[in-house]
């Protein structure tokens, strides 16, 4: 039973990390909204410190274009929303696993399989949707290139993690079937 205790501790850690990921995704989502609102309010004179405006500081100091930042934030808004949804699914899986007190249930194996599929598809779909939204907004605003376009498709870790969840679900399903089979033999 030492292994089961280790699995339960890891599930508790997974539940906590899922909550943290959800919170950071929501913060990122809200940060994108705040950034979009602050960049698009007025004519740039809304935030002024010592004669320097936010709109003046960004292009002069960092060399970024306000329009390209707007397009990039719009794309990241979609990515953060998708990551928040995925974190909630992961938290739900870990809650159910802790409630069952074992990962070896057919329902748990099915949820882990779903989590694996979602871990592959949600980040990839959000990356594509975010990139499309960014491109459309950049096109309407007549921006040549946005700042973070190349960062969207860096989701190899999500694909690998999703595959690991899917393989783990097969092991959990096998364990659940073995538990059922041993219960039938005893009766």
C-alpha positions as MATLAB code, in Angstrom:
seq = 'XXXXXXXXXXXXXXXXXXXXXXXXXXXXXXXXXXXXXXXXXXXXXXXXXXXXXXXXXXXXXXXXXXXXXXXXXXXXXXXXXXXXXXXXXXXXXXXXXXXXXXXXXXXXXXXXXXXXXXXXXXXXXXXXXXXXXXXXXXXXXXXXXXXXXXXXXXXXXXXXXXXXXXXXXXXXXXXXXXXXXXXXXXX';
ca = [
       0.000    0.000    0.000;
       3.041    2.272    0.091;
       2.744    2.799   -3.675;
      -0.922    3.755   -3.339;
      -0.007    6.347   -0.695;
       2.595    7.780   -3.070;
       0.017    7.933   -5.862;
      -2.422    9.740   -3.552;
       0.256   12.271   -2.560;
       1.048   12.867   -6.227;
      -2.664   13.335   -6.932;
      -2.862   15.948   -4.173;
       0.126   17.722   -5.698;
      -1.516   17.491   -9.142;
      -4.712   18.991   -7.760;
      -2.818   21.912   -6.201;
      -0.739   22.500   -9.342;
      -3.907   22.416  -11.458;
      -5.445   25.098   -9.249;
      -2.299   27.204   -9.521;
      -2.263   26.784  -13.322;
      -5.918   27.841  -13.449;
      -5.230   30.928  -11.339;
      -2.262   31.955  -13.485;
      -4.262   31.371  -16.667;
      -7.051   33.600  -15.359;
      -4.465   36.225  -14.379;
      -3.013   36.026  -17.894;
      -6.480   36.302  -19.434;
      -7.335   39.330  -17.286;
      -3.901   40.818  -17.975;
      -4.528   40.547  -21.718;
      -7.887   42.270  -21.325;
      -6.332   44.994  -19.157;
      -3.538   45.421  -21.682;
      -5.962   45.671  -24.591;
      -8.081   48.203  -22.749;
      -5.121   50.313  -21.648;
      -3.563   50.335  -25.116;
      -6.790   51.267  -26.842;
      -8.155   53.908  -24.491;
      -8.110   57.425  -25.831;
      -5.221   58.786  -27.801;
      -2.411   57.746  -25.502;
      -2.671   60.655  -23.086;
      -4.625   58.699  -20.489;
      -1.551   57.506  -18.584;
       1.021   60.287  -18.362;
       3.958   60.445  -15.975;
       6.306   63.425  -16.157;
       5.429   64.234  -19.747;
       5.864   60.627  -20.916;
       2.805   58.657  -22.032;
       2.447   54.885  -22.110;
       1.906   55.053  -25.858;
       5.095   57.071  -26.264;
       7.206   54.916  -23.953;
       6.583   51.571  -25.656;
       7.697   52.480  -29.206;
      10.535   54.774  -28.103;
      11.968   52.649  -25.300;
      11.305   49.118  -26.546;
      10.752   49.527  -30.277;
       7.355   47.802  -30.302;
       4.390   48.975  -32.305;
       1.163   49.580  -30.330;
      -0.894   47.904  -33.057;
       1.267   44.777  -33.077;
       1.030   44.554  -29.285;
      -2.761   44.796  -29.584;
      -2.820   41.939  -32.098;
      -0.486   39.823  -29.959;
      -2.531   40.370  -26.794;
      -5.664   39.329  -28.687;
      -4.044   36.027  -29.639;
      -2.727   35.378  -26.142;
      -6.189   36.051  -24.738;
      -7.396   32.902  -26.524;
      -4.383   30.867  -25.389;
      -4.881   31.854  -21.722;
      -8.589   30.982  -21.903;
      -7.785   27.526  -23.290;
      -5.164   26.863  -20.635;
      -7.660   27.836  -17.911;
     -10.177   25.321  -19.275;
      -7.518   22.596  -19.423;
      -6.407   23.321  -15.849;
     -10.011   22.935  -14.644;
     -10.299   19.555  -16.399;
      -7.054   18.422  -14.752;
      -8.245   19.607  -11.343;
     -11.502   17.702  -11.844;
      -9.595   14.503  -12.652;
      -7.410   14.780   -9.554;
     -10.423   15.530   -7.323;
     -12.213   12.434   -8.630;
      -9.107   10.288   -8.193;
      -8.673   11.459   -4.598;
     -12.358   10.809   -3.910;
     -12.087    7.241   -5.271;
      -8.832    6.752   -3.302;
      -7.333    4.834   -6.214;
      -6.536    5.570   -9.856;
      -7.639    2.048  -10.777;
     -11.295    2.664  -11.604;
     -12.888    2.471  -15.029;
     -14.365    5.958  -14.595;
     -10.968    7.317  -13.545;
      -9.245    5.684  -16.505;
     -11.824    7.205  -18.843;
     -11.323   10.677  -17.300;
      -7.544   10.311  -17.612;
      -7.931    9.344  -21.280;
     -10.121   12.423  -21.836;
      -7.565   14.580  -20.027;
      -4.823   13.202  -22.273;
      -6.783   13.976  -25.421;
      -7.657   17.457  -24.139;
      -4.036   18.095  -23.154;
      -3.065   17.521  -26.766;
      -5.989   19.258  -28.484;
      -6.761   22.342  -26.362;
      -3.286   23.945  -26.458;
      -2.905   23.120  -30.148;
      -6.365   24.439  -31.059;
      -5.878   27.571  -28.960;
      -2.479   28.162  -30.536;
      -3.998   27.939  -34.001;
      -7.057   30.050  -33.072;
      -4.889   32.619  -31.295;
      -2.553   32.844  -34.256;
      -5.482   33.255  -36.653;
      -7.063   35.946  -34.459;
      -3.720   37.699  -34.178;
      -3.262   37.574  -37.944;
      -6.768   38.870  -38.648;
      -6.410   41.744  -36.193;
      -2.931   42.529  -37.505;
      -4.388   42.561  -41.029;
      -7.202   44.922  -40.103;
      -4.766   47.203  -38.288;
      -2.290   46.957  -41.180;
       0.554   45.624  -39.044;
       3.408   43.903  -40.871;
       4.473   41.460  -38.145;
       3.468   40.865  -34.543;
       5.904   40.379  -31.702;
       5.058   36.934  -30.305;
       3.842   35.037  -33.374;
       6.505   32.340  -33.119;
       5.702   31.462  -29.491;
       2.280   29.926  -30.134;
       3.322   26.678  -31.732;
       5.793   25.725  -29.023;
       3.479   23.125  -27.493;
       5.531   19.950  -27.779;
       5.396   19.546  -24.004;
       1.580   19.496  -24.116;
       1.653   16.801  -26.765;
       4.114   14.674  -24.781;
       2.143   15.171  -21.551;
      -1.091   14.262  -23.343;
       0.451   11.058  -24.677;
       1.677   10.207  -21.174;
      -1.845   10.736  -19.794;
      -3.263    8.467  -22.502;
      -0.709    5.740  -21.741;
      -1.371    6.184  -18.018;
      -5.084    5.765  -18.662;
      -4.401    2.398  -20.298;
      -2.489    1.259  -17.212;
      -5.262    2.528  -14.923;
      -7.877    0.760  -17.027;
      -5.886   -2.465  -16.865;
      -5.596   -2.078  -13.083;
      -9.351   -1.447  -12.807;
     -10.100   -4.536  -14.884;
      -7.731   -6.592  -12.709;
      -9.474   -5.303   -9.569;
     -12.867   -6.263  -11.003;
     -11.575   -9.671  -12.071;
     -10.068  -10.403   -8.649;
     -13.356   -9.320   -7.021;
     -15.281  -11.779   -9.230;
     -12.934  -14.625   -8.325;
     -13.333  -14.001   -4.579;
     -17.129  -14.057   -4.796;
];
